[in-house]
Amino acid sequence: MTTLGAIAVPWGIHEYFRGVDRRLAAETNLALQSAPELSVYRLTADVTGKSVELAGRVPNQKLRSKAEQIAKQAVPQLKIDNKIIAVDVPPDPALVEAEVKRAAAILNKVESIDISARYADGKVAVEGSTSRLSDAEKITETFEKIPGVKSVTNTLGIGTKPPSKAMAIRLYFSSASPSLSPKDITDKLNKVKDFMAENSTKNLRIIGYSDFKSSPEENQKLALERARNVKTALVRLGIKGDRMQIAATKSRPEGVEENQPLWLRRAVTFEVIASK
């Protein structure tokens, strides 16, 4: 019994300290998982003796330091062994798109700025207008700073802000398709309708474009059909057909360069013209 007792005492002490380590590790892991900016990453904390080892991967050094700071607050009595690796983790496209939309909304609160922004495949296309050249440069810089944005195409017009955001809008189409998306009808064409209602002395020229992937004849036909479908949709919204002209062109939309994505060419634009 004496021998068994001598063995049991150190074993009990060992189990006690193992229990303490597990509790401290659980507290540290909970603190890491409770931080919104870290909760999406698989970070772990393992406590041994007087130190806690942090492991896992995060997309930048700032988050690595943040995890260490949280661990220090959770277990201030322990030494932090930070083995978290900062790597280039591809951002979630949905989150990047949401951030692009949020940035555009904030920029549009500036009186001289009237823009829309579209995100796809790491690229942002900005269109609209601003009255100051300096604003155009700042707009590009704003979108370039968003994590996940690889390039920004800025086709802003510089000059007087247009009387309605609808005239800064372009509609985009899927490849080889003349069909409008329900969202475009709800969001964009309703703005065009509002502009026409507020400007009874103005008419519209609706211009269709294509991406040049088919023959010239097919491209022209598709571009015209896109313009015609936009006019039909506006008539259904209550705009008189005789206030709108349709046209198709073989050229690229204004501001779109040869080396830019093809979806920028699959568009319909609007020109405001005086009524006769």
XYZ file of N, CA and C in Angstrom:
828
model
N 0.834 -1.208 0.000
C 0.000 0.000 0.000
C 0.857 1.240 0.000
N 1.980 1.141 0.723
C 2.872 2.305 0.790
C 3.400 2.652 -0.592
N 3.781 1.597 -1.344
C 4.304 1.819 -2.695
C 3.244 2.412 -3.604
N 2.005 1.886 -3.524
C 0.915 2.410 -4.351
C 0.608 3.849 -4.005
N 0.668 4.148 -2.732
C 0.411 5.528 -2.311
C 1.467 6.473 -2.838
N 2.712 6.036 -2.867
C 3.792 6.879 -3.369
C 3.628 7.166 -4.853
N 3.037 6.191 -5.603
C 2.806 6.373 -7.035
C 1.596 7.264 -7.279
N 0.551 7.066 -6.470
C -0.707 7.784 -6.670
C -0.582 9.277 -6.440
N 0.242 9.687 -5.498
C 0.363 11.113 -5.184
C 0.904 11.910 -6.361
N 2.059 11.551 -6.955
C 2.535 12.315 -8.121
C 1.608 12.209 -9.326
N 0.950 11.045 -9.488
C -0.003 10.914 -10.602
C -1.164 11.870 -10.434
N -1.629 12.007 -9.202
C -2.722 12.938 -8.917
C -2.307 14.376 -9.163
N -1.066 14.705 -8.765
C -0.568 16.062 -9.008
C -0.474 16.334 -10.504
N 0.019 15.314 -11.242
C 0.145 15.445 -12.701
C -1.211 15.681 -13.344
N -2.227 14.918 -12.927
C -3.567 15.066 -13.488
C -4.168 16.423 -13.137
N -3.841 16.906 -11.935
C -4.349 18.226 -11.525
C -3.825 19.312 -12.468
N -2.521 19.275 -12.725
C -1.931 20.297 -13.593
C -2.383 20.146 -15.043
N -2.623 18.884 -15.449
C -3.172 18.683 -16.800
C -4.563 19.309 -16.907
N -5.321 19.177 -15.842
C -6.655 19.787 -15.824
C -6.582 21.294 -15.884
N -5.601 21.880 -15.191
C -5.405 23.334 -15.227
C -5.033 23.770 -16.642
N -4.125 23.015 -17.270
C -3.706 23.346 -18.643
C -4.899 23.303 -19.596
N -5.734 22.260 -19.456
C -6.903 22.141 -20.337
C -7.874 23.307 -20.140
N -8.055 23.718 -18.879
C -8.968 24.826 -18.596
C -8.448 26.130 -19.203
N -7.157 26.383 -19.036
C -6.571 27.611 -19.590
C -6.614 27.589 -21.117
N -6.374 26.416 -21.706
C -6.438 26.299 -23.172
C -7.863 26.562 -23.659
N -8.852 26.032 -22.930
C -10.246 26.242 -23.308
C -10.616 27.719 -23.231
N -10.137 28.400 -22.197
C -10.425 29.825 -22.043
C -9.797 30.633 -23.185
N -8.571 30.257 -23.568
C -7.892 30.978 -24.658
C -8.576 30.719 -25.992
N -8.945 29.469 -26.248
C -9.637 29.146 -27.499
C -10.975 29.868 -27.591
N -11.691 29.945 -26.488
C -12.974 30.639 -26.476
C -12.786 32.125 -26.774
N -11.732 32.718 -26.213
C -11.460 34.136 -26.459
C -11.139 34.376 -27.932
N -10.371 33.486 -28.548
C -10.027 33.629 -29.959
C -11.257 33.482 -30.845
N -12.111 32.503 -30.518
C -13.301 32.255 -31.325
C -14.363 33.338 -31.146
N -14.285 34.066 -30.033
C -15.277 35.103 -29.753
C -14.949 36.423 -30.443
N -13.727 36.566 -30.945
C -13.341 37.794 -31.655
C -13.878 37.730 -33.077
N -14.758 38.659 -33.492
C -15.381 38.590 -34.822
C -14.381 38.477 -35.964
N -13.269 39.233 -35.873
C -12.310 39.232 -36.969
C -11.480 37.955 -37.040
N -11.514 37.127 -35.962
C -10.717 35.897 -35.937
C -11.562 34.634 -35.991
N -12.852 34.762 -35.762
C -13.708 33.593 -35.620
C -13.784 32.735 -36.882
N -13.519 33.325 -38.051
C -13.612 32.563 -39.309
C -12.351 31.756 -39.600
N -11.312 31.937 -38.767
C -10.059 31.215 -38.988
C -9.914 30.106 -37.939
N -9.291 29.010 -38.331
C -9.134 27.866 -37.437
C -7.875 28.023 -36.592
N -7.983 28.815 -35.550
C -6.863 29.049 -34.644
C -7.011 28.152 -33.425
N -5.882 27.664 -32.909
C -5.902 26.791 -31.732
C -4.910 27.302 -30.692
N -5.228 27.000 -29.439
C -4.342 27.346 -28.329
C -4.095 26.089 -27.506
N -2.836 25.773 -27.247
C -2.466 24.575 -26.488
C -1.569 25.002 -25.329
N -2.004 24.726 -24.111
C -1.267 25.157 -22.915
C -0.437 24.005 -22.370
N 0.825 24.288 -22.135
C 1.736 23.338 -21.502
C 2.569 24.092 -20.467
N 2.341 23.765 -19.210
C 3.104 24.428 -18.165
C 2.817 25.911 -18.094
N 3.854 26.708 -18.309
C 3.727 28.156 -18.161
C 3.621 28.893 -19.492
N 3.327 28.180 -20.560
C 3.223 28.844 -21.861
C 2.019 28.332 -22.635
N 1.524 29.178 -23.556
C 0.428 28.796 -24.432
C 0.901 28.954 -25.869
N 0.746 27.899 -26.633
C 1.172 27.913 -28.040
C -0.024 28.182 -28.936
N 0.061 29.231 -29.752
C -0.987 29.566 -30.697
C -0.607 29.039 -32.073
N -1.570 28.442 -32.781
C -1.295 27.892 -34.108
C -2.470 28.181 -35.040
N -2.198 28.109 -36.338
C -3.223 28.361 -37.340
C -2.722 29.321 -38.401
N -3.628 29.789 -39.248
C -3.256 30.693 -40.324
C -4.250 31.852 -40.410
N -3.727 33.035 -40.668
C -4.538 34.234 -40.867
C -4.001 34.961 -42.098
N -4.799 35.859 -42.704
C -4.376 36.472 -43.974
C -3.377 37.616 -43.857
N -3.100 38.095 -42.645
C -2.149 39.205 -42.537
C -1.525 39.279 -41.145
N -0.453 40.066 -41.030
C 0.294 40.204 -39.787
C -0.533 40.888 -38.705
N -1.420 41.776 -39.114
C -2.254 42.491 -38.153
C -3.121 41.523 -37.359
N -3.739 40.556 -38.038
C -4.583 39.581 -37.345
C -3.740 38.631 -36.493
N -2.531 38.342 -36.924
C -1.633 37.503 -36.126
C -1.343 38.180 -34.787
N -1.043 39.475 -34.850
C -0.775 40.243 -33.625
C -2.029 40.364 -32.770
N -3.183 40.498 -33.432
C -4.452 40.598 -32.702
C -4.714 39.331 -31.899
N -4.452 38.176 -32.495
C -4.648 36.907 -31.797
C -3.743 36.814 -30.571
N -2.506 37.249 -30.699
C -1.577 37.230 -29.569
C -2.054 38.151 -28.446
N -2.560 39.315 -28.821
C -3.074 40.266 -27.839
C -4.260 39.681 -27.067
N -5.172 39.002 -27.791
C -6.342 38.390 -27.149
C -5.908 37.279 -26.196
N -4.921 36.486 -26.605
C -4.431 35.405 -25.745
C -3.812 35.967 -24.468
N -3.084 37.051 -24.569
C -2.475 37.673 -23.389
C -3.536 38.138 -22.404
N -4.634 38.667 -22.950
C -5.718 39.121 -22.087
C -6.432 37.945 -21.423
N -6.532 36.818 -22.152
C -7.231 35.645 -21.620
C -6.426 34.935 -20.543
N -5.111 34.802 -20.768
C -4.246 34.094 -19.798
C -2.993 34.941 -19.541
N -3.128 36.053 -18.814
C -1.989 36.967 -18.612
C -0.828 36.334 -17.843
N -1.094 35.229 -17.128
C -0.036 34.592 -16.337
C 0.868 33.693 -17.157
N 0.517 33.473 -18.425
C 1.293 32.555 -19.259
C 2.112 33.294 -20.314
N 3.187 32.649 -20.736
C 4.008 33.158 -21.831
C 3.349 32.757 -23.152
N 3.320 33.683 -24.123
C 2.682 33.421 -25.414
C 3.718 32.973 -26.429
N 3.506 31.789 -26.982
C 4.350 31.274 -28.070
C 3.509 31.328 -29.348
N 3.658 32.416 -30.081
C 2.795 32.667 -31.241
C 3.367 32.007 -32.497
N 2.781 30.875 -32.871
C 3.211 30.160 -34.076
C 2.175 30.282 -35.205
N 1.276 31.261 -35.075
C 0.306 31.523 -36.138
C 1.047 32.042 -37.369
N 0.685 31.539 -38.529
C 1.340 31.930 -39.785
C 0.456 32.919 -40.538
N 1.036 34.046 -40.932
C 0.315 35.027 -41.751
C 0.529 34.669 -43.220
N -0.541 34.265 -43.900
C -0.452 33.862 -45.303
C -1.470 34.637 -46.129
N -1.305 34.566 -47.419
C -2.220 35.232 -48.332
C -3.435 34.333 -48.574
N -4.498 34.547 -47.782
C -5.728 33.758 -47.912
C -6.686 34.497 -48.847
N -7.126 33.863 -49.936
C -8.042 34.542 -50.860
C -9.314 34.990 -50.143
N -9.702 36.253 -50.285
C -10.897 36.749 -49.615
C -12.171 36.181 -50.235
N -13.230 36.166 -49.468
C -14.533 35.704 -49.943
C -15.078 36.723 -50.945
N -15.344 36.313 -52.210
C -15.846 37.257 -53.220
C -17.117 37.985 -52.784
N -17.986 37.291 -52.051
C -19.229 37.925 -51.605
C -18.947 39.066 -50.640
N -17.950 38.875 -49.769
C -17.591 39.924 -48.822
C -16.931 41.103 -49.540
N -16.103 40.796 -50.543
C -15.457 41.867 -51.307
C -16.512 42.687 -52.050
N -17.471 42.001 -52.682
C -18.531 42.693 -53.411
C -19.340 43.587 -52.485
N -19.624 43.090 -51.285
C -20.375 43.888 -50.307
C -19.592 45.128 -49.900
N -18.275 44.983 -49.754
C -17.445 46.119 -49.372
C -17.362 47.138 -50.505
N -17.333 46.664 -51.757
C -17.329 47.565 -52.916
C -18.621 48.388 -52.937
N -19.760 47.727 -52.700
C -21.038 48.433 -52.680
C -21.087 49.447 -51.541
N -20.554 49.056 -50.388
C -20.546 49.974 -49.239
C -19.693 51.208 -49.526
N -18.527 50.997 -50.166
C -17.644 52.113 -50.503
C -18.312 53.057 -51.492
N -19.016 52.493 -52.490
C -19.715 53.324 -53.477
C -20.801 54.164 -52.811
N -21.519 53.561 -51.870
C -22.586 54.282 -51.173
C -22.029 55.445 -50.362
N -20.893 55.231 -49.726
C -20.261 56.295 -48.938
C -19.769 57.417 -49.848
N -19.138 57.056 -50.973
C -18.635 58.062 -51.910
C -19.764 58.904 -52.491
N -20.915 58.280 -52.739
C -22.045 59.001 -53.327
C -22.662 60.027 -52.387
N -22.258 60.010 -51.127
C -22.749 61.021 -50.191
C -22.057 62.370 -50.411
N -20.946 62.342 -51.147
C -20.249 63.593 -51.496
C -21.013 64.268 -52.634
N -21.289 65.541 -52.502
C -22.141 66.266 -53.444
C -21.636 66.201 -54.878
N -20.319 66.211 -55.065
C -19.767 66.261 -56.420
C -19.631 64.891 -57.074
N -20.002 63.809 -56.362
C -19.777 62.456 -56.863
C -21.096 61.743 -57.127
N -21.176 61.092 -58.276
C -22.363 60.321 -58.657
C -21.880 59.089 -59.419
N -21.707 57.951 -58.720
C -21.070 56.787 -59.335
C -21.849 55.501 -59.061
N -21.521 54.480 -59.829
C -21.919 53.104 -59.523
C -20.668 52.253 -59.714
N -20.592 51.134 -58.992
C -19.405 50.272 -59.059
C -19.843 48.820 -59.186
N -19.145 48.070 -60.029
C -19.458 46.654 -60.266
C -18.206 45.826 -60.013
N -18.363 44.745 -59.232
C -17.234 43.875 -58.893
C -17.398 42.497 -59.523
N -16.323 41.990 -60.133
C -16.320 40.636 -60.689
C -14.885 40.169 -60.886
N -14.592 38.972 -60.403
C -13.281 38.334 -60.630
C -12.111 39.216 -60.195
N -12.244 39.874 -59.072
C -11.152 40.689 -58.551
C -11.039 42.063 -59.167
N -11.956 42.395 -60.074
C -11.883 43.680 -60.768
C -13.108 44.535 -60.450
N -12.879 45.837 -60.317
C -13.962 46.784 -60.073
C -14.066 47.737 -61.253
N -15.274 47.886 -61.793
C -15.534 48.851 -62.861
C -16.372 49.981 -62.269
N -15.840 51.188 -62.348
C -16.518 52.365 -61.798
C -16.984 53.242 -62.939
N -18.253 53.649 -62.888
C -18.788 54.541 -63.901
C -19.651 55.602 -63.237
N -19.947 56.637 -63.988
C -20.718 57.749 -63.433
C -20.037 59.058 -63.739
N -20.077 59.985 -62.803
C -19.465 61.290 -63.047
C -19.060 61.950 -61.739
N -18.164 62.902 -61.862
C -17.766 63.753 -60.749
C -17.338 65.093 -61.322
N -17.514 66.148 -60.551
C -17.195 67.478 -61.062
C -15.730 67.844 -60.875
N -14.979 67.010 -60.125
C -13.574 67.348 -59.858
C -12.661 66.195 -60.242
N -11.553 66.513 -60.907
C -10.574 65.503 -61.286
C -9.964 64.844 -60.050
N -9.735 65.610 -59.000
C -9.153 65.061 -57.778
C -10.058 63.989 -57.168
N -11.370 64.167 -57.306
C -12.309 63.168 -56.794
C -12.154 61.851 -57.539
N -11.972 61.924 -58.854
C -11.827 60.717 -59.671
C -10.629 59.897 -59.204
N -9.533 60.569 -58.882
C -8.333 59.880 -58.416
C -8.560 59.242 -57.050
N -9.266 59.960 -56.175
C -9.543 59.427 -54.835
C -10.493 58.238 -54.900
N -11.430 58.281 -55.835
C -12.380 57.173 -55.993
C -11.639 55.895 -56.373
N -10.729 56.007 -57.336
C -9.935 54.845 -57.742
C -9.124 54.309 -56.570
N -8.487 55.187 -55.829
C -7.671 54.783 -54.678
C -8.510 54.084 -53.619
N -9.728 54.563 -53.408
C -10.614 53.960 -52.401
C -10.895 52.504 -52.718
N -11.228 52.215 -53.971
C -11.535 50.830 -54.347
C -10.280 49.969 -54.392
N -9.143 50.545 -54.751
C -7.892 49.780 -54.810
C -7.463 49.292 -53.434
N -7.873 49.999 -52.374
C -7.477 49.644 -51.014
C -8.313 48.505 -50.422
N -9.385 48.126 -51.096
C -10.245 47.061 -50.570
C -9.552 45.708 -50.775
N -9.339 44.935 -49.712
C -8.707 43.612 -49.872
C -9.501 42.734 -50.830
N -8.802 42.143 -51.793
C -9.460 41.295 -52.780
C -9.662 41.975 -54.115
N -9.512 43.301 -54.161
C -9.627 44.039 -55.416
C -8.247 44.102 -56.069
N -8.140 43.509 -57.264
C -6.849 43.461 -57.951
C -6.651 44.634 -58.905
N -7.749 45.138 -59.486
C -7.628 46.265 -60.413
C -8.925 47.053 -60.429
N -8.819 48.325 -60.811
C -9.975 49.215 -60.870
C -10.023 49.880 -62.238
N -11.146 49.760 -62.925
C -11.372 50.438 -64.192
C -12.283 51.630 -63.935
N -11.770 52.818 -64.168
C -12.509 54.047 -63.871
C -12.889 54.733 -65.179
N -14.180 54.767 -65.490
C -14.649 55.412 -66.724
C -15.508 56.637 -66.390
N -15.179 57.303 -65.303
C -15.957 58.459 -64.857
C -15.849 59.621 -65.832
N -16.958 60.310 -65.999
C -16.936 61.559 -66.739
C -16.612 62.700 -65.776
N -15.778 63.613 -66.215
C -15.389 64.749 -65.376
C -16.128 65.983 -65.857
N -16.884 66.600 -65.004
C -17.644 67.782 -65.394
C -18.802 68.003 -64.458
N -19.833 68.653 -64.944
C -20.992 68.932 -64.112
C -21.729 67.653 -63.783
N -22.141 67.540 -62.547
C -22.892 66.363 -62.115
C -24.218 66.297 -62.860
N -24.584 65.132 -63.426
C -25.815 65.029 -64.192
C -27.044 65.230 -63.315
N -28.190 65.621 -63.903
C -29.371 65.881 -63.105
C -29.971 64.632 -62.478
N -29.579 63.471 -62.936
C -30.126 62.245 -62.364
C -29.095 61.138 -62.458
N -29.041 60.286 -61.429
C -28.122 59.158 -61.450
C -28.449 58.179 -62.566
N -29.697 58.175 -62.992
C -30.096 57.241 -64.045
C -29.254 57.416 -65.297
N -28.846 58.653 -65.615
C -28.084 58.887 -66.831
C -26.625 58.452 -66.715
N -26.210 58.107 -65.507
C -24.852 57.589 -65.336
C -24.860 56.066 -65.307
N -26.021 55.483 -65.516
C -26.163 54.030 -65.397
C -25.976 53.336 -66.744
N -25.322 52.188 -66.694
C -25.238 51.306 -67.859
C -25.807 49.945 -67.469
N -26.541 49.363 -68.393
C -27.066 48.021 -68.177
C -26.122 47.017 -68.830
N -25.882 45.901 -68.162
C -24.975 44.884 -68.685
C -25.728 43.576 -68.932
N -25.227 42.803 -69.901
C -25.919 41.601 -70.347
C -24.968 40.404 -70.351
N -25.558 39.218 -70.228
C -24.771 37.995 -70.337
C -24.331 37.805 -71.791
N -23.317 36.985 -71.984
C -22.795 36.747 -73.322
C -23.885 36.189 -74.240
N -24.026 36.787 -75.437
C -24.981 36.364 -76.477
C -26.440 36.489 -76.051
N -26.714 37.248 -74.994
C -28.087 37.372 -74.496
C -28.587 38.818 -74.592
N -29.850 39.012 -75.000
C -30.446 40.346 -75.031
C -31.349 40.605 -73.826
N -31.415 39.641 -72.902
C -32.379 39.716 -71.804
C -31.867 40.553 -70.642
N -32.761 41.372 -70.100
C -32.431 42.169 -68.928
C -32.630 41.328 -67.670
N -31.854 41.620 -66.653
C -32.065 40.935 -65.381
C -33.189 41.634 -64.619
N -34.000 40.894 -63.858
C -35.067 41.512 -63.059
C -34.543 42.603 -62.138
N -33.328 42.427 -61.628
C -32.746 43.419 -60.724
C -32.494 44.736 -61.446
N -32.037 44.671 -62.703
C -31.813 45.889 -63.477
C -33.126 46.632 -63.707
N -34.176 45.894 -63.969
C -35.483 46.538 -64.193
C -35.947 47.232 -62.923
N -35.773 46.559 -61.795
C -36.222 47.117 -60.519
C -35.371 48.308 -60.096
N -34.049 48.155 -60.168
C -33.156 49.179 -59.632
C -32.812 50.277 -60.640
N -32.285 49.875 -61.797
C -31.740 50.861 -62.723
C -32.807 51.523 -63.593
N -33.700 50.728 -64.185
C -34.679 51.332 -65.084
C -35.699 52.192 -64.344
N -35.944 51.902 -63.094
C -36.828 52.775 -62.316
C -36.205 54.155 -62.123
N -34.878 54.213 -62.073
C -34.202 55.506 -61.968
C -34.299 56.267 -63.296
N -34.206 55.528 -64.397
C -34.388 56.160 -65.710
C -35.816 56.696 -65.821
N -36.775 55.909 -65.374
C -38.183 56.341 -65.395
C -38.368 57.626 -64.587
N -37.758 57.687 -63.406
C -37.880 58.883 -62.565
C -37.278 60.107 -63.261
N -36.142 59.889 -63.933
C -35.517 60.996 -64.664
C -36.450 61.518 -65.755
N -37.033 60.621 -66.502
C -37.927 61.024 -67.590
C -39.166 61.738 -67.059
N -39.653 61.311 -65.905
C -40.821 61.956 -65.310
C -40.497 63.372 -64.846
N -39.253 63.576 -64.403
C -38.849 64.890 -63.895
C -38.371 65.820 -65.004
N -38.120 65.280 -66.192
C -37.588 66.077 -67.301
C -38.455 65.863 -68.546
N -39.627 66.489 -68.545
C -40.609 66.258 -69.609
C -40.171 66.816 -70.957
N -39.162 67.707 -70.970
C -38.699 68.269 -72.237
C -37.519 67.486 -72.813
N -37.161 66.382 -72.163
C -36.019 65.588 -72.617
C -36.486 64.245 -73.164
N -35.767 63.749 -74.152
C -35.986 62.412 -74.691
C -34.729 61.572 -74.487
N -34.833 60.301 -74.813
C -33.699 59.395 -74.629
C -33.314 58.710 -75.917
N -32.008 58.552 -76.105
C -31.497 57.646 -77.136
C -30.898 56.454 -76.405
N -31.419 55.273 -76.680
C -30.973 54.045 -76.017
C -30.046 53.311 -76.978
N -28.784 53.138 -76.583
C -27.767 52.603 -77.489
C -27.293 51.237 -77.002
N -27.388 50.235 -77.890
C -26.950 48.892 -77.556
C -25.549 48.596 -78.067
N -24.825 47.753 -77.343
C -23.453 47.359 -77.698
C -23.320 45.835 -77.586
N -22.281 45.305 -78.229
C -21.980 43.881 -78.109
C -20.483 43.713 -77.873
N -20.058 42.465 -77.636
C -18.638 42.229 -77.301
C -17.785 41.796 -78.497
N -18.340 41.831 -79.733
C -17.599 41.523 -80.959
C -17.181 40.058 -81.084
N -17.773 39.163 -80.304
C -17.362 37.757 -80.359
C -17.963 37.034 -81.563
N -19.066 37.544 -82.107
C -19.711 36.916 -83.267
C -19.401 37.714 -84.527
N -20.114 37.419 -85.602
C -19.926 38.156 -86.852
C -20.465 39.569 -86.693
N -20.022 40.521 -87.520
C -20.512 41.900 -87.422
C -22.032 41.994 -87.502
N -22.635 41.193 -88.382
C -24.092 41.233 -88.527
C -24.787 40.757 -87.251
N -24.300 39.656 -86.683
C -24.894 39.133 -85.458
C -24.680 40.081 -84.285
N -23.485 40.698 -84.233
C -23.210 41.666 -83.177
C -24.184 42.835 -83.247
N -24.381 43.365 -84.447
C -25.272 44.505 -84.633
C -26.713 44.135 -84.263
N -27.124 42.949 -84.676
C -28.477 42.495 -84.371
C -28.684 42.344 -82.868
N -27.703 41.751 -82.195
C -27.795 41.549 -80.750
C -27.795 42.884 -80.013
N -26.934 43.817 -80.447
C -26.868 45.127 -79.796
C -28.196 45.869 -79.927
N -28.800 45.791 -81.115
C -30.075 46.465 -81.340
C -31.190 45.811 -80.520
N -31.150 44.496 -80.407
C -32.174 43.790 -79.635
C -32.077 44.163 -78.154
N -30.869 44.339 -77.663
C -30.700 44.771 -76.277
C -31.324 46.145 -76.054
N -31.058 47.066 -76.984
C -31.637 48.410 -76.874
C -33.164 48.346 -76.958
N -33.668 47.522 -77.870
C -35.130 47.397 -78.038
C -35.781 46.842 -76.772
N -35.152 45.858 -76.148
C -35.710 45.270 -74.929
C -35.727 46.268 -73.774
N -34.715 47.130 -73.737
C -34.690 48.174 -72.707
C -35.833 49.159 -72.931
N -36.049 49.552 -74.178
C -37.160 50.463 -74.489
C -38.501 49.829 -74.112
N -38.668 48.566 -74.463
C -39.916 47.867 -74.130
C -40.153 47.853 -72.623
N -39.098 47.611 -71.872
C -39.223 47.585 -70.415
C -39.609 48.961 -69.876
N -39.052 50.025 -70.465
C -39.380 51.381 -70.018
C -40.814 51.747 -70.379
N -41.276 51.299 -71.536
C -42.677 51.534 -71.910
C -43.605 50.873 -70.893
N -43.254 49.679 -70.467
C -44.056 48.976 -69.459
C -44.040 49.712 -68.118
N -42.985 50.478 -67.883
C -42.912 51.260 -66.649
C -43.660 52.586 -66.758
N -44.183 52.870 -67.964
C -45.010 54.064 -68.115
C -44.413 55.188 -68.936
N -43.241 54.980 -69.549
C -42.622 56.009 -70.385
C -43.154 55.869 -71.811
N -43.564 56.966 -72.408
C -44.108 56.927 -73.769
C -43.027 56.519 -74.765
N -43.399 55.629 -75.661
C -42.440 55.122 -76.638
C -41.879 56.178 -77.555
N -42.682 57.247 -77.852
C -42.191 58.268 -78.781
C -41.172 59.205 -78.152
N -40.879 59.003 -76.879
C -39.830 59.799 -76.224
C -38.493 59.065 -76.221
N -38.449 57.905 -76.876
C -37.235 57.101 -76.851
C -36.860 56.614 -78.243
N -35.581 56.733 -78.580
C -35.037 56.198 -79.813
C -34.123 55.030 -79.458
N -33.996 54.069 -80.360
C -33.040 52.986 -80.121
C -32.005 52.980 -81.236
N -30.816 52.545 -80.869
C -29.724 52.495 -81.841
C -28.750 51.393 -81.429
N -27.935 50.952 -82.365
C -26.893 49.965 -82.095
C -25.611 50.454 -82.745
N -24.498 50.123 -82.144
C -23.220 50.571 -82.677
C -22.201 49.448 -82.632
N -21.230 49.504 -83.541
C -20.164 48.510 -83.587
C -18.961 48.939 -82.744
N -19.009 50.137 -82.217
C -17.902 50.626 -81.397
C -18.067 50.170 -79.947
N -17.043 50.402 -79.142
C -17.116 50.088 -77.716
C -17.803 51.228 -76.972
N -18.413 50.948 -75.816
C -18.980 52.031 -75.006
C -17.890 53.033 -74.618
N -18.266 54.264 -74.454
C -17.310 55.313 -74.110
C -16.550 54.955 -72.837
N -15.233 55.117 -72.881
C -14.403 54.850 -71.710
C -13.920 53.423 -71.583
N -14.389 52.512 -72.436
C -13.983 51.109 -72.365
C -12.845 50.881 -73.352
N -11.723 50.384 -72.847
C -10.541 50.183 -73.679
C -10.484 48.758 -74.233
N -9.621 48.568 -75.212
C -9.498 47.291 -75.916
C -9.124 46.145 -74.970
N -8.266 46.436 -73.976
C -7.752 45.376 -73.099
C -8.613 45.132 -71.862
N -9.756 45.766 -71.781
C -10.612 45.595 -70.610
C -11.585 44.434 -70.797
N -12.179 43.935 -69.682
C -13.061 42.753 -69.759
C -14.200 42.920 -70.766
N -14.555 41.802 -71.423
C -15.577 41.842 -72.467
C -16.950 42.214 -71.930
N -17.238 41.899 -70.653
C -18.583 42.201 -70.148
C -18.859 43.702 -70.140
N -17.799 44.526 -70.128
C -17.999 45.975 -70.170
C -18.572 46.424 -71.511
N -18.402 45.600 -72.559
C -18.917 45.939 -73.892
C -20.362 45.469 -74.086
N -20.772 44.472 -73.306
C -22.142 43.953 -73.444
C -23.083 44.864 -72.661
N -23.377 46.023 -73.234
C -24.045 47.064 -72.455
C -25.112 47.798 -73.254
N -25.911 48.543 -72.514
C -26.810 49.539 -73.086
C -26.583 50.839 -72.334
N -26.410 51.933 -73.084
C -26.215 53.236 -72.464
C -27.348 54.174 -72.874
N -27.428 55.307 -72.199
C -28.490 56.278 -72.461
C -27.887 57.645 -72.805
N -28.432 58.300 -73.816
C -28.066 59.670 -74.139
C -29.315 60.537 -73.993
N -29.163 61.651 -73.297
C -30.278 62.579 -73.137
C -30.296 63.515 -74.345
N -31.429 63.630 -75.000
C -31.542 64.512 -76.163
C -32.765 65.412 -75.973
N -32.697 66.593 -76.567
C -33.806 67.537 -76.453
C -34.978 67.084 -77.326
N -36.187 67.235 -76.806
C -37.366 66.868 -77.586
C -37.582 67.881 -78.701
N -38.098 67.434 -79.813
C -38.286 68.301 -80.975
C -39.618 69.029 -80.892
